[in-house]
Amino acid sequence: ITRKRVRGGDPLREGLLPAGFSAEHLGPNDYYYWDDFWGIAGLQAAARLAARQGAAGEAERWAREAEDFQAAVFRSIAGLPAHRRTGAIPAAPYRRMDAGAVGSMVADYPLQLTAPGDARVMRTLAFLMENCFFRGGFFQDMIHSGVNAYLTLALAQTLLRAGDPRWQALMETVAGLATATGQWPEAIHPFSGGGCMGDGQHGWAAAEWIMLVRNLFVREEGEGLVLGAGVLPQWLAGGDAAFGPTATPHGPVLLRVKCADGRPTARVDARWHAAAPPLEIAVPGFAVVRDVTAGVPVSLEPRQGPPATAPK
């Protein structure tokens, strides 16, 4: 990663990875920010692995490289002509805003290189939702030429992380596009509703569905866990909503939210590998609870005022 980065030349590509085909749904060869964001995350992962193995020097090296790489990418984005980016993040420094900008959204989900609700990310999302949606789903008009279930779900993850309830509409759209076997084609024909490109039963789409359902209940955020951020009031009308146990870096976690006699409670059951991580229960419509102990139910009180933001 570090040896491949471009050195010298145009400041817009200084420090980025070289032009390449990248993800197939972005377009022809270019200096895609998608590649850079994944490269930054790779260096961060290398630093964490080195630290876990006691290699402090290596950990410091890769962390420093990741910081330098990330600074270069955001310098490039900040240096883009205003008419080309309009405050958002295009697919590459020489591209106008188009459907390929969906690749830049990985800075938020799944990589969490930016904070929840980051202005650049949300402007990119706003552009995509205003210009690149068809009947409620993200339509990729480059190469795929269809509605993409997995990219629609990835955008829903950004909305969920930002505390924006519009994630539910995107999830419902994708549910409505599922085939009789509970699967999705890689790209969905806008008129027939069948497949128009790629896999007939797309593994990436199935994985994104599972990840979104999981993150509604248990979401990793930084060094902590956000619990119940996607548990909807109508799910509690029947009494209970639960998910788990699901694996997290801190240990397996099970979340139960119950509503008996109109009084909702939440309980977290976990087997931590070490000390308990920072926890918050953030069920929509209720006050965020941060004093959480595994195995001890907590009462959920109606929220007063605007919703709290997710922890950084």
PDB file of C-alpha atoms in Angstrom:
ATOM      1  CA  ILE A   1       0.000   0.000   0.000  1.00  0.00           C
ATOM      2  CA  THR A   2       2.623   2.546   1.015  1.00  0.00           C
ATOM      3  CA  ARG A   3       4.934   1.807  -1.933  1.00  0.00           C
ATOM      4  CA  LYS A   4       2.123   2.165  -4.460  1.00  0.00           C
ATOM      5  CA  ARG A   5       1.085   5.664  -3.407  1.00  0.00           C
ATOM      6  CA  VAL A   6       1.664   8.384  -6.022  1.00  0.00           C
ATOM      7  CA  ARG A   7       4.487  10.793  -5.199  1.00  0.00           C
ATOM      8  CA  GLY A   8       4.804  14.168  -6.919  1.00  0.00           C
ATOM      9  CA  GLY A   9       2.805  15.564  -9.804  1.00  0.00           C
ATOM     10  CA  ASP A  10      -0.674  17.030  -9.585  1.00  0.00           C
ATOM     11  CA  PRO A  11      -1.577  17.908  -5.968  1.00  0.00           C
ATOM     12  CA  LEU A  12      -5.024  16.353  -6.472  1.00  0.00           C
ATOM     13  CA  ARG A  13      -3.471  12.891  -6.749  1.00  0.00           C
ATOM     14  CA  GLU A  14      -0.432  13.416  -4.507  1.00  0.00           C
ATOM     15  CA  GLY A  15      -0.325  10.577  -1.985  1.00  0.00           C
ATOM     16  CA  LEU A  16      -3.212   8.610  -3.512  1.00  0.00           C
ATOM     17  CA  LEU A  17      -3.067   5.099  -4.933  1.00  0.00           C
ATOM     18  CA  PRO A  18      -2.487   4.960  -8.709  1.00  0.00           C
ATOM     19  CA  ALA A  19      -5.297   4.890 -11.232  1.00  0.00           C
ATOM     20  CA  GLY A  20      -6.927   1.498 -11.615  1.00  0.00           C
ATOM     21  CA  PHE A  21     -10.131  -0.334 -12.492  1.00  0.00           C
ATOM     22  CA  SER A  22     -11.030  -0.538  -8.794  1.00  0.00           C
ATOM     23  CA  ALA A  23     -14.526  -1.782  -8.007  1.00  0.00           C
ATOM     24  CA  GLU A  24     -16.305  -2.727 -11.208  1.00  0.00           C
ATOM     25  CA  HIS A  25     -19.279  -0.480 -10.550  1.00  0.00           C
ATOM     26  CA  LEU A  26     -17.337   2.799 -10.511  1.00  0.00           C
ATOM     27  CA  GLY A  27     -16.326   3.147 -14.172  1.00  0.00           C
ATOM     28  CA  PRO A  28     -13.081   3.170 -16.199  1.00  0.00           C
ATOM     29  CA  ASN A  29      -9.588   3.458 -14.667  1.00  0.00           C
ATOM     30  CA  ASP A  30      -9.221   6.436 -12.351  1.00  0.00           C
ATOM     31  CA  TYR A  31      -7.720   7.551  -9.028  1.00  0.00           C
ATOM     32  CA  TYR A  32     -10.643   6.240  -7.016  1.00  0.00           C
ATOM     33  CA  TYR A  33     -11.074   7.401  -3.437  1.00  0.00           C
ATOM     34  CA  TRP A  34     -12.669   3.962  -2.828  1.00  0.00           C
ATOM     35  CA  ASP A  35      -9.209   2.377  -3.171  1.00  0.00           C
ATOM     36  CA  ASP A  36      -7.637   4.985  -0.899  1.00  0.00           C
ATOM     37  CA  PHE A  37     -10.193   4.591   1.882  1.00  0.00           C
ATOM     38  CA  TRP A  38      -9.740   0.814   1.884  1.00  0.00           C
ATOM     39  CA  GLY A  39      -5.958   1.300   1.849  1.00  0.00           C
ATOM     40  CA  ILE A  40      -6.141   3.551   4.916  1.00  0.00           C
ATOM     41  CA  ALA A  41      -8.264   0.982   6.724  1.00  0.00           C
ATOM     42  CA  GLY A  42      -5.768  -1.723   5.778  1.00  0.00           C
ATOM     43  CA  LEU A  43      -2.906   0.198   7.359  1.00  0.00           C
ATOM     44  CA  GLN A  44      -4.977   0.827  10.475  1.00  0.00           C
ATOM     45  CA  ALA A  45      -5.696  -2.901  10.700  1.00  0.00           C
ATOM     46  CA  ALA A  46      -1.993  -3.668  10.335  1.00  0.00           C
ATOM     47  CA  ALA A  47      -1.246  -1.272  13.202  1.00  0.00           C
ATOM     48  CA  ARG A  48      -3.836  -2.959  15.438  1.00  0.00           C
ATOM     49  CA  LEU A  49      -2.531  -6.428  14.631  1.00  0.00           C
ATOM     50  CA  ALA A  50       1.066  -5.384  15.320  1.00  0.00           C
ATOM     51  CA  ALA A  51       0.056  -3.835  18.651  1.00  0.00           C
ATOM     52  CA  ARG A  52      -1.802  -7.010  19.602  1.00  0.00           C
ATOM     53  CA  GLN A  53       1.366  -9.007  18.960  1.00  0.00           C
ATOM     54  CA  GLY A  54       3.505  -6.638  21.039  1.00  0.00           C
ATOM     55  CA  ALA A  55       5.339  -5.171  18.022  1.00  0.00           C
ATOM     56  CA  ALA A  56       5.156  -1.562  19.189  1.00  0.00           C
ATOM     57  CA  GLY A  57       7.528  -0.235  16.546  1.00  0.00           C
ATOM     58  CA  GLU A  58       5.570  -1.778  13.705  1.00  0.00           C
ATOM     59  CA  ALA A  59       2.297  -0.631  15.191  1.00  0.00           C
ATOM     60  CA  GLU A  60       3.563   2.943  15.404  1.00  0.00           C
ATOM     61  CA  ARG A  61       4.867   2.787  11.843  1.00  0.00           C
ATOM     62  CA  TRP A  62       1.623   1.619  10.287  1.00  0.00           C
ATOM     63  CA  ALA A  63      -0.479   3.990  12.375  1.00  0.00           C
ATOM     64  CA  ARG A  64       1.713   6.870  11.202  1.00  0.00           C
ATOM     65  CA  GLU A  65       1.422   5.711   7.582  1.00  0.00           C
ATOM     66  CA  ALA A  66      -2.371   5.499   7.915  1.00  0.00           C
ATOM     67  CA  GLU A  67      -2.560   9.043   9.302  1.00  0.00           C
ATOM     68  CA  ASP A  68      -0.372  10.369   6.485  1.00  0.00           C
ATOM     69  CA  PHE A  69      -2.449   8.560   3.862  1.00  0.00           C
ATOM     70  CA  GLN A  70      -5.732   9.806   5.315  1.00  0.00           C
ATOM     71  CA  ALA A  71      -4.429  13.381   5.437  1.00  0.00           C
ATOM     72  CA  ALA A  72      -3.420  13.144   1.769  1.00  0.00           C
ATOM     73  CA  VAL A  73      -6.850  11.898   0.723  1.00  0.00           C
ATOM     74  CA  PHE A  74      -8.739  14.644   2.526  1.00  0.00           C
ATOM     75  CA  ARG A  75      -6.304  17.273   1.189  1.00  0.00           C
ATOM     76  CA  SER A  76      -7.167  16.036  -2.282  1.00  0.00           C
ATOM     77  CA  ILE A  77     -10.897  16.231  -1.555  1.00  0.00           C
ATOM     78  CA  ALA A  78     -10.565  19.727  -0.062  1.00  0.00           C
ATOM     79  CA  GLY A  79      -8.612  20.859  -3.145  1.00  0.00           C
ATOM     80  CA  LEU A  80     -11.251  19.830  -5.662  1.00  0.00           C
ATOM     81  CA  PRO A  81     -12.850  22.624  -7.696  1.00  0.00           C
ATOM     82  CA  ALA A  82     -16.086  23.667  -6.016  1.00  0.00           C
ATOM     83  CA  HIS A  83     -18.179  23.072  -9.137  1.00  0.00           C
ATOM     84  CA  ARG A  84     -16.994  19.452  -9.256  1.00  0.00           C
ATOM     85  CA  ARG A  85     -17.704  18.422  -5.685  1.00  0.00           C
ATOM     86  CA  THR A  86     -20.313  20.848  -4.249  1.00  0.00           C
ATOM     87  CA  GLY A  87     -19.224  19.900  -0.745  1.00  0.00           C
ATOM     88  CA  ALA A  88     -19.525  16.172  -1.414  1.00  0.00           C
ATOM     89  CA  ILE A  89     -16.966  13.487  -2.346  1.00  0.00           C
ATOM     90  CA  PRO A  90     -16.915  12.358  -6.001  1.00  0.00           C
ATOM     91  CA  ALA A  91     -15.632   8.952  -7.036  1.00  0.00           C
ATOM     92  CA  ALA A  92     -12.219  10.357  -7.993  1.00  0.00           C
ATOM     93  CA  PRO A  93     -10.472  13.764  -8.070  1.00  0.00           C
ATOM     94  CA  TYR A  94     -11.050  14.279 -11.797  1.00  0.00           C
ATOM     95  CA  ARG A  95     -14.681  13.177 -11.821  1.00  0.00           C
ATOM     96  CA  ARG A  96     -17.797  15.254 -11.453  1.00  0.00           C
ATOM     97  CA  MET A  97     -20.440  14.033  -9.028  1.00  0.00           C
ATOM     98  CA  ASP A  98     -22.157  10.985 -10.496  1.00  0.00           C
ATOM     99  CA  ALA A  99     -23.364   7.548  -9.415  1.00  0.00           C
ATOM    100  CA  GLY A 100     -19.752   6.422  -8.906  1.00  0.00           C
ATOM    101  CA  ALA A 101     -19.615   8.643  -5.817  1.00  0.00           C
ATOM    102  CA  VAL A 102     -21.282   5.746  -4.005  1.00  0.00           C
ATOM    103  CA  GLY A 103     -17.779   4.262  -3.748  1.00  0.00           C
ATOM    104  CA  SER A 104     -16.636   7.156  -1.582  1.00  0.00           C
ATOM    105  CA  MET A 105     -19.338   6.331   0.949  1.00  0.00           C
ATOM    106  CA  VAL A 106     -17.144   3.535   2.358  1.00  0.00           C
ATOM    107  CA  ALA A 107     -15.368   6.248   4.372  1.00  0.00           C
ATOM    108  CA  ASP A 108     -18.452   6.128   6.601  1.00  0.00           C
ATOM    109  CA  TYR A 109     -19.711   2.558   6.234  1.00  0.00           C
ATOM    110  CA  PRO A 110     -18.145   0.153   6.791  1.00  0.00           C
ATOM    111  CA  LEU A 111     -14.758   1.764   7.487  1.00  0.00           C
ATOM    112  CA  GLN A 112     -15.779   4.500   9.975  1.00  0.00           C
ATOM    113  CA  LEU A 113     -12.929   6.776   8.883  1.00  0.00           C
ATOM    114  CA  THR A 114     -15.311   9.699   9.361  1.00  0.00           C
ATOM    115  CA  ALA A 115     -17.538  10.512  12.316  1.00  0.00           C
ATOM    116  CA  PRO A 116     -21.275   9.715  12.188  1.00  0.00           C
ATOM    117  CA  GLY A 117     -23.096  12.404  10.219  1.00  0.00           C
ATOM    118  CA  ASP A 118     -19.893  13.832   8.671  1.00  0.00           C
ATOM    119  CA  ALA A 119     -20.941  16.793   6.463  1.00  0.00           C
ATOM    120  CA  ARG A 120     -19.017  15.587   3.393  1.00  0.00           C
ATOM    121  CA  VAL A 121     -20.474  12.114   3.658  1.00  0.00           C
ATOM    122  CA  MET A 122     -24.016  13.378   4.165  1.00  0.00           C
ATOM    123  CA  ARG A 123     -23.756  15.730   1.177  1.00  0.00           C
ATOM    124  CA  THR A 124     -22.577  12.807  -0.928  1.00  0.00           C
ATOM    125  CA  LEU A 125     -25.507  10.759   0.313  1.00  0.00           C
ATOM    126  CA  ALA A 126     -27.916  13.618  -0.431  1.00  0.00           C
ATOM    127  CA  PHE A 127     -26.617  13.856  -4.000  1.00  0.00           C
ATOM    128  CA  LEU A 128     -27.032  10.112  -4.538  1.00  0.00           C
ATOM    129  CA  MET A 129     -30.547  10.034  -3.090  1.00  0.00           C
ATOM    130  CA  GLU A 130     -31.629  13.043  -5.148  1.00  0.00           C
ATOM    131  CA  ASN A 131     -30.018  12.040  -8.451  1.00  0.00           C
ATOM    132  CA  CYS A 132     -29.289   8.309  -8.486  1.00  0.00           C
ATOM    133  CA  PHE A 133     -32.356   6.602  -7.009  1.00  0.00           C
ATOM    134  CA  PHE A 134     -35.112   4.741  -8.845  1.00  0.00           C
ATOM    135  CA  ARG A 135     -38.286   3.772  -7.006  1.00  0.00           C
ATOM    136  CA  GLY A 136     -36.567   4.047  -3.653  1.00  0.00           C
ATOM    137  CA  GLY A 137     -33.372   2.124  -4.474  1.00  0.00           C
ATOM    138  CA  PHE A 138     -29.894   3.175  -5.602  1.00  0.00           C
ATOM    139  CA  PHE A 139     -29.603   2.857  -9.388  1.00  0.00           C
ATOM    140  CA  GLN A 140     -26.041   2.357 -10.623  1.00  0.00           C
ATOM    141  CA  ASP A 141     -26.033   3.551 -14.234  1.00  0.00           C
ATOM    142  CA  MET A 142     -22.379   2.617 -14.873  1.00  0.00           C
ATOM    143  CA  ILE A 143     -21.770  -0.961 -16.024  1.00  0.00           C
ATOM    144  CA  HIS A 144     -24.437  -2.473 -13.756  1.00  0.00           C
ATOM    145  CA  SER A 145     -27.361  -0.475 -15.190  1.00  0.00           C
ATOM    146  CA  GLY A 146     -29.724  -1.613 -12.481  1.00  0.00           C
ATOM    147  CA  VAL A 147     -30.915  -1.112  -8.930  1.00  0.00           C
ATOM    148  CA  ASN A 148     -28.328  -2.421  -6.482  1.00  0.00           C
ATOM    149  CA  ALA A 149     -29.667  -4.004  -3.313  1.00  0.00           C
ATOM    150  CA  TYR A 150     -26.304  -4.106  -1.554  1.00  0.00           C
ATOM    151  CA  LEU A 151     -25.391  -0.484  -2.311  1.00  0.00           C
ATOM    152  CA  THR A 152     -28.852   0.666  -1.223  1.00  0.00           C
ATOM    153  CA  LEU A 153     -28.348  -1.193   2.063  1.00  0.00           C
ATOM    154  CA  ALA A 154     -24.889   0.338   2.507  1.00  0.00           C
ATOM    155  CA  LEU A 155     -26.452   3.801   2.197  1.00  0.00           C
ATOM    156  CA  ALA A 156     -29.052   2.738   4.763  1.00  0.00           C
ATOM    157  CA  GLN A 157     -26.167   1.929   7.118  1.00  0.00           C
ATOM    158  CA  THR A 158     -24.887   5.504   6.802  1.00  0.00           C
ATOM    159  CA  LEU A 159     -28.350   6.818   7.655  1.00  0.00           C
ATOM    160  CA  LEU A 160     -28.576   4.463  10.634  1.00  0.00           C
ATOM    161  CA  ARG A 161     -25.158   5.549  11.898  1.00  0.00           C
ATOM    162  CA  ALA A 162     -26.188   9.208  11.588  1.00  0.00           C
ATOM    163  CA  GLY A 163     -29.438   8.617  13.482  1.00  0.00           C
ATOM    164  CA  ASP A 164     -31.489   9.406  10.367  1.00  0.00           C
ATOM    165  CA  PRO A 165     -34.734   7.347  10.286  1.00  0.00           C
ATOM    166  CA  ARG A 166     -34.773   7.222   6.472  1.00  0.00           C
ATOM    167  CA  TRP A 167     -32.792   3.978   6.705  1.00  0.00           C
ATOM    168  CA  GLN A 168     -36.098   2.202   7.200  1.00  0.00           C
ATOM    169  CA  ALA A 169     -37.463   3.249   3.781  1.00  0.00           C
ATOM    170  CA  LEU A 170     -34.318   1.968   2.055  1.00  0.00           C
ATOM    171  CA  MET A 171     -34.506  -1.320   3.917  1.00  0.00           C
ATOM    172  CA  GLU A 172     -38.164  -1.753   2.997  1.00  0.00           C
ATOM    173  CA  THR A 173     -37.375  -1.057  -0.662  1.00  0.00           C
ATOM    174  CA  VAL A 174     -34.739  -3.772  -0.702  1.00  0.00           C
ATOM    175  CA  ALA A 175     -37.049  -6.214   1.091  1.00  0.00           C
ATOM    176  CA  GLY A 176     -39.625  -5.580  -1.620  1.00  0.00           C
ATOM    177  CA  LEU A 177     -37.075  -6.382  -4.340  1.00  0.00           C
ATOM    178  CA  ALA A 178     -36.222  -9.821  -2.933  1.00  0.00           C
ATOM    179  CA  THR A 179     -36.919 -12.838  -5.094  1.00  0.00           C
ATOM    180  CA  ALA A 180     -39.155 -15.731  -4.086  1.00  0.00           C
ATOM    181  CA  THR A 181     -36.069 -17.463  -2.658  1.00  0.00           C
ATOM    182  CA  GLY A 182     -35.200 -14.500  -0.431  1.00  0.00           C
ATOM    183  CA  GLN A 183     -32.251 -13.425  -2.576  1.00  0.00           C
ATOM    184  CA  TRP A 184     -31.289 -10.498  -4.807  1.00  0.00           C
ATOM    185  CA  PRO A 185     -29.614 -10.367  -8.225  1.00  0.00           C
ATOM    186  CA  GLU A 186     -26.414  -8.340  -8.378  1.00  0.00           C
ATOM    187  CA  ALA A 187     -28.259  -5.679 -10.384  1.00  0.00           C
ATOM    188  CA  ILE A 188     -32.051  -5.515 -10.652  1.00  0.00           C
ATOM    189  CA  HIS A 189     -33.749  -4.555 -13.913  1.00  0.00           C
ATOM    190  CA  PRO A 190     -35.747  -1.347 -13.327  1.00  0.00           C
ATOM    191  CA  PHE A 191     -38.815  -2.619 -15.205  1.00  0.00           C
ATOM    192  CA  SER A 192     -38.877  -6.416 -14.900  1.00  0.00           C
ATOM    193  CA  GLY A 193     -37.583  -6.601 -11.324  1.00  0.00           C
ATOM    194  CA  GLY A 194     -35.403  -9.533 -12.327  1.00  0.00           C
ATOM    195  CA  GLY A 195     -31.656  -9.668 -12.728  1.00  0.00           C
ATOM    196  CA  CYS A 196     -29.904  -7.662 -15.439  1.00  0.00           C
ATOM    197  CA  MET A 197     -26.226  -8.154 -14.552  1.00  0.00           C
ATOM    198  CA  GLY A 198     -23.940 -10.365 -12.477  1.00  0.00           C
ATOM    199  CA  ASP A 199     -24.908 -13.081 -10.003  1.00  0.00           C
ATOM    200  CA  GLY A 200     -28.490 -14.284  -9.882  1.00  0.00           C
ATOM    201  CA  GLN A 201     -28.197 -14.799  -6.123  1.00  0.00           C
ATOM    202  CA  HIS A 202     -25.674 -12.214  -5.028  1.00  0.00           C
ATOM    203  CA  GLY A 203     -23.699 -13.091  -1.891  1.00  0.00           C
ATOM    204  CA  TRP A 204     -22.719  -9.485  -1.234  1.00  0.00           C
ATOM    205  CA  ALA A 205     -26.376  -8.444  -1.187  1.00  0.00           C
ATOM    206  CA  ALA A 206     -27.280 -11.243   1.235  1.00  0.00           C
ATOM    207  CA  ALA A 207     -24.350 -10.286   3.478  1.00  0.00           C
ATOM    208  CA  GLU A 208     -25.367  -6.611   3.516  1.00  0.00           C
ATOM    209  CA  TRP A 209     -28.918  -7.579   4.502  1.00  0.00           C
ATOM    210  CA  ILE A 210     -27.581  -9.624   7.413  1.00  0.00           C
ATOM    211  CA  MET A 211     -25.233  -6.824   8.454  1.00  0.00           C
ATOM    212  CA  LEU A 212     -27.999  -4.225   8.453  1.00  0.00           C
ATOM    213  CA  VAL A 213     -30.336  -6.404  10.517  1.00  0.00           C
ATOM    214  CA  ARG A 214     -27.494  -7.075  12.932  1.00  0.00           C
ATOM    215  CA  ASN A 215     -26.544  -3.396  13.200  1.00  0.00           C
ATOM    216  CA  LEU A 216     -30.120  -2.433  14.009  1.00  0.00           C
ATOM    217  CA  PHE A 217     -29.556  -4.278  17.273  1.00  0.00           C
ATOM    218  CA  VAL A 218     -25.784  -4.387  17.848  1.00  0.00           C
ATOM    219  CA  ARG A 219     -23.481  -1.942  16.037  1.00  0.00           C
ATOM    220  CA  GLU A 220     -19.773  -1.501  16.586  1.00  0.00           C
ATOM    221  CA  GLU A 221     -18.891   2.181  16.843  1.00  0.00           C
ATOM    222  CA  GLY A 222     -15.254   3.011  17.503  1.00  0.00           C
ATOM    223  CA  GLU A 223     -14.190   1.129  20.624  1.00  0.00           C
ATOM    224  CA  GLY A 224     -17.752   0.723  21.881  1.00  0.00           C
ATOM    225  CA  LEU A 225     -21.128  -0.760  20.990  1.00  0.00           C
ATOM    226  CA  VAL A 226     -24.375   1.019  20.126  1.00  0.00           C
ATOM    227  CA  LEU A 227     -27.367  -1.173  20.919  1.00  0.00           C
ATOM    228  CA  GLY A 228     -30.928  -1.058  19.640  1.00  0.00           C
ATOM    229  CA  ALA A 229     -30.505   1.978  17.357  1.00  0.00           C
ATOM    230  CA  GLY A 230     -32.763   0.400  14.741  1.00  0.00           C
ATOM    231  CA  VAL A 231     -35.376  -1.244  16.964  1.00  0.00           C
ATOM    232  CA  LEU A 232     -38.660   0.237  15.744  1.00  0.00           C
ATOM    233  CA  PRO A 233     -41.666   0.988  17.977  1.00  0.00           C
ATOM    234  CA  GLN A 234     -43.937  -1.250  15.915  1.00  0.00           C
ATOM    235  CA  TRP A 235     -41.656  -4.190  16.633  1.00  0.00           C
ATOM    236  CA  LEU A 236     -42.266  -3.709  20.343  1.00  0.00           C
ATOM    237  CA  ALA A 237     -46.030  -3.646  19.927  1.00  0.00           C
ATOM    238  CA  GLY A 238     -45.940  -7.432  19.923  1.00  0.00           C
ATOM    239  CA  GLY A 239     -43.937  -7.515  23.132  1.00  0.00           C
ATOM    240  CA  ASP A 240     -40.294  -8.398  22.440  1.00  0.00           C
ATOM    241  CA  ALA A 241     -37.501  -7.794  19.943  1.00  0.00           C
ATOM    242  CA  ALA A 242     -34.203  -9.621  20.291  1.00  0.00           C
ATOM    243  CA  PHE A 243     -31.024 -10.430  18.382  1.00  0.00           C
ATOM    244  CA  GLY A 244     -28.012 -12.548  19.196  1.00  0.00           C
ATOM    245  CA  PRO A 245     -25.789 -13.710  20.480  1.00  0.00           C
ATOM    246  CA  THR A 246     -23.701 -12.049  17.771  1.00  0.00           C
ATOM    247  CA  ALA A 247     -19.919 -11.931  17.667  1.00  0.00           C
ATOM    248  CA  THR A 248     -18.216  -8.598  18.365  1.00  0.00           C
ATOM    249  CA  PRO A 249     -14.523  -7.776  18.953  1.00  0.00           C
ATOM    250  CA  HIS A 250     -15.349  -7.632  22.675  1.00  0.00           C
ATOM    251  CA  GLY A 251     -17.223 -10.931  22.923  1.00  0.00           C
ATOM    252  CA  PRO A 252     -20.642 -12.364  22.004  1.00  0.00           C
ATOM    253  CA  VAL A 253     -23.588 -10.050  22.714  1.00  0.00           C
ATOM    254  CA  LEU A 254     -27.348 -10.639  22.956  1.00  0.00           C
ATOM    255  CA  LEU A 255     -29.802  -7.730  23.097  1.00  0.00           C
ATOM    256  CA  ARG A 256     -33.426  -8.093  24.244  1.00  0.00           C
ATOM    257  CA  VAL A 257     -35.926  -5.239  24.246  1.00  0.00           C
ATOM    258  CA  LYS A 258     -39.247  -5.981  25.933  1.00  0.00           C
ATOM    259  CA  CYS A 259     -42.394  -3.941  26.295  1.00  0.00           C
ATOM    260  CA  ALA A 260     -44.647  -5.337  29.014  1.00  0.00           C
ATOM    261  CA  ASP A 261     -47.584  -3.237  30.186  1.00  0.00           C
ATOM    262  CA  GLY A 262     -46.328  -0.343  28.057  1.00  0.00           C
ATOM    263  CA  ARG A 263     -43.044  -0.140  29.998  1.00  0.00           C
ATOM    264  CA  PRO A 264     -40.094  -0.983  27.720  1.00  0.00           C
ATOM    265  CA  THR A 265     -36.909  -2.427  29.135  1.00  0.00           C
ATOM    266  CA  ALA A 266     -33.653  -3.519  27.520  1.00  0.00           C
ATOM    267  CA  ARG A 267     -31.189  -6.147  28.630  1.00  0.00           C
ATOM    268  CA  VAL A 268     -27.711  -6.931  27.336  1.00  0.00           C
ATOM    269  CA  ASP A 269     -26.226 -10.367  27.880  1.00  0.00           C
ATOM    270  CA  ALA A 270     -22.549 -10.772  27.002  1.00  0.00           C
ATOM    271  CA  ARG A 271     -19.401 -12.753  27.648  1.00  0.00           C
ATOM    272  CA  TRP A 272     -16.633 -10.159  27.412  1.00  0.00           C
ATOM    273  CA  HIS A 273     -13.144 -11.213  26.387  1.00  0.00           C
ATOM    274  CA  ALA A 274     -11.747  -8.610  28.793  1.00  0.00           C
ATOM    275  CA  ALA A 275     -13.190  -5.441  30.328  1.00  0.00           C
ATOM    276  CA  ALA A 276     -16.644  -4.408  29.123  1.00  0.00           C
ATOM    277  CA  PRO A 277     -16.487  -1.862  26.272  1.00  0.00           C
ATOM    278  CA  PRO A 278     -18.379   1.460  26.351  1.00  0.00           C
ATOM    279  CA  LEU A 279     -22.057   0.628  25.809  1.00  0.00           C
ATOM    280  CA  GLU A 280     -25.070   2.696  24.969  1.00  0.00           C
ATOM    281  CA  ILE A 281     -28.653   1.668  24.360  1.00  0.00           C
ATOM    282  CA  ALA A 282     -30.141   4.044  21.801  1.00  0.00           C
ATOM    283  CA  VAL A 283     -33.620   2.732  20.941  1.00  0.00           C
ATOM    284  CA  PRO A 284     -35.435   5.288  18.739  1.00  0.00           C
ATOM    285  CA  GLY A 285     -37.919   7.414  20.684  1.00  0.00           C
ATOM    286  CA  PHE A 286     -36.238   6.737  24.030  1.00  0.00           C
ATOM    287  CA  ALA A 287     -33.471   8.455  25.959  1.00  0.00           C
ATOM    288  CA  VAL A 288     -29.990   7.051  25.380  1.00  0.00           C
ATOM    289  CA  VAL A 289     -28.825   4.864  28.285  1.00  0.00           C
ATOM    290  CA  ARG A 290     -25.081   4.696  28.918  1.00  0.00           C
ATOM    291  CA  ASP A 291     -25.011   3.206  32.421  1.00  0.00           C
ATOM    292  CA  VAL A 292     -25.345  -0.365  31.150  1.00  0.00           C
ATOM    293  CA  THR A 293     -24.216  -3.559  32.875  1.00  0.00           C
ATOM    294  CA  ALA A 294     -24.474  -6.912  31.149  1.00  0.00           C
ATOM    295  CA  GLY A 295     -27.237  -9.052  32.604  1.00  0.00           C
ATOM    296  CA  VAL A 296     -29.041  -6.149  34.294  1.00  0.00           C
ATOM    297  CA  PRO A 297     -32.288  -4.872  32.674  1.00  0.00           C
ATOM    298  CA  VAL A 298     -32.618  -1.110  32.241  1.00  0.00           C
ATOM    299  CA  SER A 299     -35.825   0.898  31.849  1.00  0.00           C
ATOM    300  CA  LEU A 300     -36.258   2.951  28.694  1.00  0.00           C
ATOM    301  CA  GLU A 301     -37.655   6.429  29.239  1.00  0.00           C
ATOM    302  CA  PRO A 302     -39.293   8.538  26.505  1.00  0.00           C
ATOM    303  CA  ARG A 303     -36.765  10.875  24.944  1.00  0.00           C
ATOM    304  CA  GLN A 304     -37.036  14.604  25.541  1.00  0.00           C
ATOM    305  CA  GLY A 305     -35.625  16.973  22.910  1.00  0.00           C
ATOM    306  CA  PRO A 306     -33.598  16.107  19.777  1.00  0.00           C
ATOM    307  CA  PRO A 307     -31.979  12.667  19.362  1.00  0.00           C
ATOM    308  CA  ALA A 308     -28.466  12.188  20.651  1.00  0.00           C
ATOM    309  CA  THR A 309     -25.627  11.642  18.181  1.00  0.00           C
ATOM    310  CA  ALA A 310     -23.655   8.425  18.115  1.00  0.00           C
ATOM    311  CA  PRO A 311     -20.359   8.319  20.044  1.00  0.00           C
ATOM    312  CA  LYS A 312     -17.180   9.081  18.123  1.00  0.00           C
TER     313      LYS A 312
END
